[in-house]
Amino acid sequence: MTNHHDGSCLCGAVRFHTSGDLRGVVYCHCSQCRKQTGLYYAATDVSDADLRVEGGENLTWYAASDFARRGFCRVCGSALFWKRNGADKVSIMAGAFEAPSGLVADSHIFVADKGDFYTIDDGLPQYARSSAAVAVAGNDD
Ligand SMILES: [Zn+2]
Ligand SMILES: [Zn+2]
C-alpha cells in the first residue's frame, strides 16, 4: 500500500491508518491549541476517505468553537484530530504518527497569538493568523 501511515494515541486505545499524501506539517499557535496541548499544534491533514480509525469509541470530540471540534483519547488524553465542521478532511497531530513519519514541516499560523515563553526561529513561513493554503477558521470568519 503506498503512502500508508500508522499512528496512535499515547495509550493505544485509539489507532489510525492513513493512505494518500500527507500535507506538510502546520504549526498552530492559537490560544485554543495552546490551551489544549500546553504548547502548540503540529498537524498534517488527510481527506476523510483516506483515514481509518480503530477504537473510535475511545475518542471524545470537544467543540472549542462553533466552527471546529477537537478529537482526543478519553483514556490517556492525547490530542489526535482537529476537524472543521462540514469539512471533508481532518487534521491529525503529527506527533501521533509512528516513525518514520515522512512528514515535512511547512509553516506557522496564528503566530500573533503564540505563547510568550518561546521563540520561533526555524526559518519557516509565519502567518499572523491563517495562511491561504491552510483551511482553518479565522481568516476572516
Ligand atoms: Zn489513549
Ligand atoms: Zn490553533
Short mmCIF file of N, CA and C and ligand atoms in Angstrom, two decimals:
data_model
loop_
_atom_site.label_atom_id
_atom_site.label_comp_id
_atom_site.label_asym_id
_atom_site.label_seq_id
_atom_site.Cartn_x
_atom_site.Cartn_y
_atom_site.Cartn_z
N MET A 1 0.86 -1.19 0.00
CA MET A 1 0.00 0.00 0.00
C MET A 1 0.89 1.24 0.00
N THR A 2 0.69 2.12 -0.91
CA THR A 2 1.55 3.30 -0.99
C THR A 2 1.08 4.39 -0.03
N ASN A 3 2.05 5.13 0.44
CA ASN A 3 1.75 6.26 1.31
C ASN A 3 0.92 5.89 2.52
N HIS A 4 1.14 4.68 3.03
CA HIS A 4 0.39 4.26 4.20
C HIS A 4 1.14 4.67 5.46
N HIS A 5 0.39 5.26 6.40
CA HIS A 5 0.99 5.66 7.67
C HIS A 5 0.09 5.22 8.82
N ASP A 6 0.73 4.81 9.92
CA ASP A 6 0.01 4.40 11.11
C ASP A 6 0.32 5.35 12.25
N GLY A 7 -0.62 5.44 13.17
CA GLY A 7 -0.38 6.26 14.35
C GLY A 7 -1.31 5.86 15.46
N SER A 8 -1.11 6.45 16.62
CA SER A 8 -1.97 6.15 17.76
C SER A 8 -1.81 7.23 18.82
N CYS A 9 -2.71 7.15 19.80
CA CYS A 9 -2.57 7.99 20.98
C CYS A 9 -1.52 7.37 21.89
N LEU A 10 -1.27 8.00 23.01
CA LEU A 10 -0.24 7.51 23.93
C LEU A 10 -0.54 6.12 24.46
N CYS A 11 -1.78 5.83 24.79
CA CYS A 11 -2.10 4.53 25.40
C CYS A 11 -2.47 3.46 24.38
N GLY A 12 -2.70 3.85 23.14
CA GLY A 12 -3.01 2.87 22.12
C GLY A 12 -4.49 2.53 21.99
N ALA A 13 -5.34 3.14 22.80
CA ALA A 13 -6.78 2.84 22.71
C ALA A 13 -7.35 3.34 21.38
N VAL A 14 -6.75 4.39 20.83
CA VAL A 14 -7.16 4.90 19.52
C VAL A 14 -5.99 4.74 18.56
N ARG A 15 -6.24 4.03 17.46
CA ARG A 15 -5.21 3.86 16.43
C ARG A 15 -5.78 4.35 15.12
N PHE A 16 -4.91 4.83 14.24
CA PHE A 16 -5.41 5.30 12.95
C PHE A 16 -4.45 4.91 11.84
N HIS A 17 -4.99 4.87 10.66
CA HIS A 17 -4.23 4.48 9.47
C HIS A 17 -4.61 5.44 8.36
N THR A 18 -3.62 5.98 7.69
CA THR A 18 -3.90 6.90 6.59
C THR A 18 -3.31 6.36 5.30
N SER A 19 -3.91 6.75 4.21
CA SER A 19 -3.36 6.47 2.90
C SER A 19 -3.39 7.79 2.14
N GLY A 20 -2.65 7.85 1.06
CA GLY A 20 -2.63 9.10 0.33
C GLY A 20 -1.60 10.07 0.88
N ASP A 21 -1.45 11.18 0.20
CA ASP A 21 -0.43 12.15 0.59
C ASP A 21 -0.80 12.87 1.87
N LEU A 22 0.21 13.14 2.67
CA LEU A 22 0.02 13.90 3.89
C LEU A 22 0.50 15.33 3.65
N ARG A 23 -0.32 16.30 4.04
CA ARG A 23 0.07 17.70 3.89
C ARG A 23 1.30 18.00 4.75
N GLY A 24 2.05 19.01 4.37
CA GLY A 24 3.15 19.47 5.21
C GLY A 24 2.61 19.85 6.58
N VAL A 25 3.48 19.74 7.57
CA VAL A 25 3.04 20.00 8.94
C VAL A 25 2.90 21.49 9.21
N VAL A 26 1.72 21.87 9.68
CA VAL A 26 1.46 23.26 10.03
C VAL A 26 1.41 23.37 11.55
N TYR A 27 2.13 24.35 12.06
CA TYR A 27 2.17 24.58 13.50
C TYR A 27 1.18 25.69 13.82
N CYS A 28 0.19 25.37 14.65
CA CYS A 28 -0.81 26.38 15.01
C CYS A 28 -0.58 26.87 16.43
N HIS A 29 -0.38 28.18 16.53
CA HIS A 29 -0.05 28.79 17.82
C HIS A 29 -1.24 29.52 18.43
N CYS A 30 -2.45 29.22 17.97
CA CYS A 30 -3.62 29.94 18.50
C CYS A 30 -3.84 29.57 19.97
N SER A 31 -4.63 30.38 20.65
CA SER A 31 -4.82 30.17 22.09
C SER A 31 -5.52 28.86 22.39
N GLN A 32 -6.40 28.40 21.49
CA GLN A 32 -7.09 27.13 21.73
C GLN A 32 -6.12 25.96 21.66
N CYS A 33 -5.27 25.95 20.64
CA CYS A 33 -4.28 24.87 20.54
C CYS A 33 -3.29 24.93 21.70
N ARG A 34 -2.95 26.15 22.09
CA ARG A 34 -2.02 26.31 23.22
C ARG A 34 -2.62 25.77 24.50
N LYS A 35 -3.86 26.12 24.76
CA LYS A 35 -4.50 25.66 25.99
C LYS A 35 -4.69 24.14 25.98
N GLN A 36 -5.05 23.60 24.84
CA GLN A 36 -5.33 22.17 24.79
C GLN A 36 -4.07 21.34 25.00
N THR A 37 -2.96 21.80 24.41
CA THR A 37 -1.74 20.99 24.41
C THR A 37 -0.70 21.45 25.40
N GLY A 38 -0.79 22.69 25.85
CA GLY A 38 0.26 23.25 26.67
C GLY A 38 1.33 23.92 25.83
N LEU A 39 1.27 23.77 24.51
CA LEU A 39 2.27 24.41 23.67
C LEU A 39 1.62 24.83 22.35
N TYR A 40 1.69 24.02 21.32
CA TYR A 40 1.02 24.35 20.07
C TYR A 40 0.73 23.09 19.29
N TYR A 41 -0.13 23.22 18.29
CA TYR A 41 -0.45 22.08 17.42
C TYR A 41 0.64 21.93 16.38
N ALA A 42 0.93 20.69 16.00
CA ALA A 42 1.74 20.39 14.83
C ALA A 42 0.92 19.35 14.09
N ALA A 43 0.33 19.74 12.97
CA ALA A 43 -0.65 18.86 12.34
C ALA A 43 -0.52 18.78 10.82
N THR A 44 -0.77 17.59 10.32
CA THR A 44 -0.93 17.39 8.90
C THR A 44 -2.43 17.22 8.67
N ASP A 45 -2.85 16.92 7.47
CA ASP A 45 -4.24 16.54 7.32
C ASP A 45 -4.42 15.61 6.14
N VAL A 46 -5.53 14.88 6.18
CA VAL A 46 -5.87 13.93 5.12
C VAL A 46 -7.37 14.04 4.85
N SER A 47 -7.77 13.58 3.70
CA SER A 47 -9.21 13.56 3.41
C SER A 47 -9.84 12.44 4.23
N ASP A 48 -11.12 12.61 4.54
CA ASP A 48 -11.84 11.61 5.33
C ASP A 48 -11.72 10.22 4.72
N ALA A 49 -11.73 10.17 3.40
CA ALA A 49 -11.70 8.89 2.71
C ALA A 49 -10.37 8.17 2.90
N ASP A 50 -9.34 8.92 3.27
CA ASP A 50 -8.00 8.34 3.43
C ASP A 50 -7.65 8.04 4.88
N LEU A 51 -8.63 8.14 5.76
CA LEU A 51 -8.37 7.90 7.18
C LEU A 51 -9.27 6.78 7.70
N ARG A 52 -8.64 5.82 8.39
CA ARG A 52 -9.40 4.77 9.07
C ARG A 52 -9.00 4.78 10.54
N VAL A 53 -9.99 4.81 11.42
CA VAL A 53 -9.73 4.89 12.86
C VAL A 53 -10.19 3.61 13.53
N GLU A 54 -9.34 3.06 14.39
CA GLU A 54 -9.71 1.93 15.24
C GLU A 54 -9.85 2.45 16.67
N GLY A 55 -10.84 1.97 17.39
CA GLY A 55 -11.04 2.43 18.76
C GLY A 55 -11.73 3.78 18.80
N GLY A 56 -12.47 4.08 17.76
CA GLY A 56 -13.14 5.37 17.71
C GLY A 56 -14.08 5.62 18.88
N GLU A 57 -14.50 4.52 19.53
CA GLU A 57 -15.37 4.69 20.70
C GLU A 57 -14.61 5.32 21.87
N ASN A 58 -13.28 5.34 21.77
CA ASN A 58 -12.48 5.96 22.81
C ASN A 58 -12.13 7.41 22.50
N LEU A 59 -12.66 7.92 21.41
CA LEU A 59 -12.43 9.32 21.06
C LEU A 59 -13.51 10.20 21.68
N THR A 60 -13.11 11.29 22.24
CA THR A 60 -14.06 12.30 22.67
C THR A 60 -13.83 13.53 21.79
N TRP A 61 -14.93 14.10 21.30
CA TRP A 61 -14.83 15.30 20.46
C TRP A 61 -15.26 16.50 21.27
N TYR A 62 -14.39 17.50 21.33
CA TYR A 62 -14.68 18.71 22.08
C TYR A 62 -14.77 19.88 21.11
N ALA A 63 -15.87 20.59 21.16
CA ALA A 63 -16.03 21.76 20.29
C ALA A 63 -15.55 22.99 21.05
N ALA A 64 -14.34 23.42 20.75
CA ALA A 64 -13.79 24.61 21.40
C ALA A 64 -14.35 25.88 20.79
N SER A 65 -14.96 25.74 19.63
CA SER A 65 -15.52 26.89 18.94
C SER A 65 -16.74 26.40 18.17
N ASP A 66 -17.42 27.33 17.52
CA ASP A 66 -18.61 26.92 16.76
C ASP A 66 -18.26 26.51 15.34
N PHE A 67 -16.96 26.48 15.00
CA PHE A 67 -16.60 26.11 13.63
C PHE A 67 -15.77 24.84 13.54
N ALA A 68 -15.35 24.28 14.67
CA ALA A 68 -14.49 23.09 14.61
C ALA A 68 -14.55 22.32 15.91
N ARG A 69 -14.09 21.07 15.85
CA ARG A 69 -14.02 20.26 17.06
C ARG A 69 -12.69 19.51 17.10
N ARG A 70 -12.33 19.12 18.30
CA ARG A 70 -11.03 18.51 18.56
C ARG A 70 -11.24 17.13 19.13
N GLY A 71 -10.61 16.11 18.52
CA GLY A 71 -10.78 14.74 18.97
C GLY A 71 -9.58 14.30 19.79
N PHE A 72 -9.85 13.77 21.00
CA PHE A 72 -8.76 13.30 21.85
C PHE A 72 -9.14 11.97 22.48
N CYS A 73 -8.13 11.22 22.91
CA CYS A 73 -8.38 9.92 23.53
C CYS A 73 -8.93 10.13 24.93
N ARG A 74 -10.06 9.52 25.20
CA ARG A 74 -10.67 9.74 26.51
C ARG A 74 -9.98 8.94 27.60
N VAL A 75 -9.11 8.02 27.22
CA VAL A 75 -8.37 7.23 28.22
C VAL A 75 -7.11 7.97 28.65
N CYS A 76 -6.28 8.38 27.69
CA CYS A 76 -4.99 8.98 28.03
C CYS A 76 -4.92 10.48 27.75
N GLY A 77 -5.91 11.02 27.06
CA GLY A 77 -5.95 12.47 26.86
C GLY A 77 -5.19 12.98 25.65
N SER A 78 -4.55 12.11 24.90
CA SER A 78 -3.77 12.57 23.75
C SER A 78 -4.65 13.30 22.74
N ALA A 79 -4.21 14.49 22.33
CA ALA A 79 -4.87 15.20 21.24
C ALA A 79 -4.51 14.49 19.94
N LEU A 80 -5.50 14.21 19.12
CA LEU A 80 -5.25 13.44 17.90
C LEU A 80 -5.77 14.14 16.64
N PHE A 81 -6.98 14.68 16.70
CA PHE A 81 -7.62 15.19 15.48
C PHE A 81 -8.21 16.59 15.69
N TRP A 82 -8.29 17.31 14.58
CA TRP A 82 -8.98 18.59 14.55
C TRP A 82 -9.81 18.58 13.28
N LYS A 83 -11.08 18.88 13.41
CA LYS A 83 -11.95 18.82 12.23
C LYS A 83 -12.85 20.04 12.15
N ARG A 84 -12.74 20.73 11.03
CA ARG A 84 -13.62 21.86 10.80
C ARG A 84 -15.00 21.33 10.44
N ASN A 85 -16.04 21.93 11.00
CA ASN A 85 -17.40 21.48 10.73
C ASN A 85 -17.68 21.53 9.23
N GLY A 86 -18.20 20.42 8.73
CA GLY A 86 -18.57 20.37 7.33
C GLY A 86 -17.44 20.07 6.38
N ALA A 87 -16.21 20.01 6.89
CA ALA A 87 -15.06 19.74 6.01
C ALA A 87 -15.01 18.25 5.67
N ASP A 88 -14.40 17.94 4.51
CA ASP A 88 -14.27 16.54 4.11
C ASP A 88 -12.86 16.04 4.37
N LYS A 89 -12.16 16.72 5.26
CA LYS A 89 -10.84 16.25 5.67
C LYS A 89 -10.64 16.53 7.14
N VAL A 90 -9.62 15.89 7.68
CA VAL A 90 -9.37 16.01 9.12
C VAL A 90 -7.88 16.23 9.36
N SER A 91 -7.58 17.11 10.29
CA SER A 91 -6.19 17.34 10.66
C SER A 91 -5.79 16.30 11.70
N ILE A 92 -4.56 15.82 11.59
CA ILE A 92 -4.04 14.80 12.50
C ILE A 92 -2.75 15.30 13.13
N MET A 93 -2.61 15.12 14.43
CA MET A 93 -1.41 15.57 15.11
C MET A 93 -0.19 14.81 14.59
N ALA A 94 0.81 15.57 14.18
CA ALA A 94 2.00 14.97 13.57
C ALA A 94 2.71 14.01 14.52
N GLY A 95 2.72 14.35 15.80
CA GLY A 95 3.44 13.54 16.78
C GLY A 95 2.80 12.21 17.06
N ALA A 96 1.56 12.00 16.60
CA ALA A 96 0.87 10.74 16.84
C ALA A 96 1.27 9.66 15.84
N PHE A 97 1.96 10.06 14.77
CA PHE A 97 2.37 9.08 13.75
C PHE A 97 3.58 8.29 14.22
N GLU A 98 3.62 7.04 13.82
CA GLU A 98 4.81 6.22 14.11
C GLU A 98 5.96 6.71 13.21
N ALA A 99 7.16 6.58 13.71
CA ALA A 99 8.34 6.96 12.94
C ALA A 99 8.76 5.80 12.04
N PRO A 100 9.32 6.07 10.87
CA PRO A 100 9.50 7.41 10.30
C PRO A 100 8.19 7.90 9.69
N SER A 101 7.82 9.12 10.02
CA SER A 101 6.53 9.64 9.57
C SER A 101 6.59 10.12 8.13
N GLY A 102 7.77 10.53 7.69
CA GLY A 102 7.88 11.09 6.35
C GLY A 102 7.31 12.49 6.26
N LEU A 103 6.87 13.03 7.38
CA LEU A 103 6.27 14.36 7.38
C LEU A 103 7.33 15.44 7.22
N VAL A 104 6.91 16.54 6.59
CA VAL A 104 7.82 17.67 6.35
C VAL A 104 7.19 18.93 6.92
N ALA A 105 7.97 19.72 7.64
CA ALA A 105 7.48 20.96 8.24
C ALA A 105 7.11 21.96 7.15
N ASP A 106 6.03 22.69 7.36
CA ASP A 106 5.54 23.63 6.36
C ASP A 106 5.56 25.09 6.83
N SER A 107 4.80 25.41 7.85
CA SER A 107 4.66 26.81 8.23
C SER A 107 4.05 26.94 9.63
N HIS A 108 4.04 28.19 10.09
CA HIS A 108 3.45 28.52 11.39
C HIS A 108 2.25 29.43 11.17
N ILE A 109 1.14 29.14 11.85
CA ILE A 109 -0.04 30.01 11.74
C ILE A 109 -0.45 30.51 13.12
N PHE A 110 -1.21 31.58 13.12
CA PHE A 110 -1.69 32.23 14.35
C PHE A 110 -0.52 32.59 15.28
N VAL A 111 0.58 33.03 14.67
CA VAL A 111 1.73 33.38 15.50
C VAL A 111 1.45 34.64 16.33
N ALA A 112 0.45 35.42 15.92
CA ALA A 112 0.09 36.61 16.71
C ALA A 112 -0.42 36.21 18.09
N ASP A 113 -0.90 34.96 18.21
CA ASP A 113 -1.48 34.51 19.48
C ASP A 113 -0.55 33.57 20.24
N LYS A 114 0.67 33.43 19.80
CA LYS A 114 1.55 32.42 20.39
C LYS A 114 1.88 32.74 21.85
N GLY A 115 2.31 31.73 22.56
CA GLY A 115 2.73 31.90 23.94
C GLY A 115 3.94 32.84 24.00
N ASP A 116 4.11 33.50 25.15
CA ASP A 116 5.20 34.48 25.26
C ASP A 116 6.46 33.88 25.84
N PHE A 117 6.51 32.55 25.92
CA PHE A 117 7.63 31.89 26.59
C PHE A 117 8.52 31.10 25.64
N TYR A 118 8.33 31.31 24.31
CA TYR A 118 9.21 30.64 23.35
C TYR A 118 9.33 31.50 22.11
N THR A 119 10.33 31.22 21.32
CA THR A 119 10.52 31.94 20.07
C THR A 119 10.46 30.95 18.92
N ILE A 120 10.11 31.46 17.74
CA ILE A 120 10.06 30.65 16.53
C ILE A 120 11.23 31.10 15.66
N ASP A 121 12.19 30.24 15.47
CA ASP A 121 13.37 30.67 14.72
C ASP A 121 13.85 29.58 13.76
N ASP A 122 12.88 28.82 13.21
CA ASP A 122 13.27 27.74 12.32
C ASP A 122 13.28 28.16 10.85
N GLY A 123 12.96 29.44 10.58
CA GLY A 123 13.04 29.92 9.21
C GLY A 123 11.83 29.61 8.34
N LEU A 124 10.86 28.89 8.88
CA LEU A 124 9.65 28.58 8.11
C LEU A 124 8.77 29.82 8.01
N PRO A 125 7.88 29.86 6.99
CA PRO A 125 6.95 30.99 6.87
C PRO A 125 6.09 31.12 8.13
N GLN A 126 5.82 32.36 8.51
CA GLN A 126 4.97 32.62 9.67
C GLN A 126 3.81 33.51 9.26
N TYR A 127 2.63 33.16 9.72
CA TYR A 127 1.43 33.94 9.41
C TYR A 127 0.78 34.40 10.71
N ALA A 128 0.39 35.66 10.75
CA ALA A 128 -0.20 36.21 11.97
C ALA A 128 -1.46 35.45 12.33
N ARG A 129 -2.27 35.14 11.30
CA ARG A 129 -3.45 34.32 11.52
C ARG A 129 -3.31 33.07 10.66
N SER A 130 -4.19 32.87 9.71
CA SER A 130 -4.05 31.68 8.91
C SER A 130 -3.31 31.98 7.62
N SER A 131 -3.00 30.91 6.91
CA SER A 131 -2.38 31.04 5.61
C SER A 131 -3.42 30.62 4.56
N ALA A 132 -3.36 31.21 3.41
CA ALA A 132 -4.34 30.92 2.37
C ALA A 132 -4.34 29.43 2.02
N ALA A 133 -3.20 28.78 2.22
CA ALA A 133 -3.08 27.38 1.83
C ALA A 133 -3.65 26.44 2.89
N VAL A 134 -3.97 26.97 4.05
CA VAL A 134 -4.41 26.11 5.14
C VAL A 134 -5.85 26.43 5.50
N ALA A 135 -6.71 25.45 5.36
CA ALA A 135 -8.13 25.66 5.62
C ALA A 135 -8.43 25.55 7.10
N VAL A 136 -8.17 26.59 7.82
CA VAL A 136 -8.59 26.63 9.22
C VAL A 136 -9.49 27.85 9.36
N ALA A 137 -10.15 27.90 10.46
CA ALA A 137 -11.03 29.04 10.68
C ALA A 137 -10.18 30.26 11.02
N GLY A 138 -10.74 31.39 10.87
CA GLY A 138 -10.07 32.59 11.36
C GLY A 138 -9.47 33.47 10.31
N ASN A 139 -9.57 33.11 9.04
CA ASN A 139 -9.09 34.03 8.03
C ASN A 139 -9.86 35.35 8.12
N ASP A 140 -11.16 35.22 7.96
CA ASP A 140 -11.99 36.40 8.10
C ASP A 140 -13.35 36.08 8.68
N ASP A 141 -13.52 34.86 9.17
CA ASP A 141 -14.85 34.49 9.65
C ASP A 141 -14.88 34.28 11.14
ZN ZN B 1 -5.10 6.88 24.54
ZN ZN B 2 -4.81 26.51 16.70
#
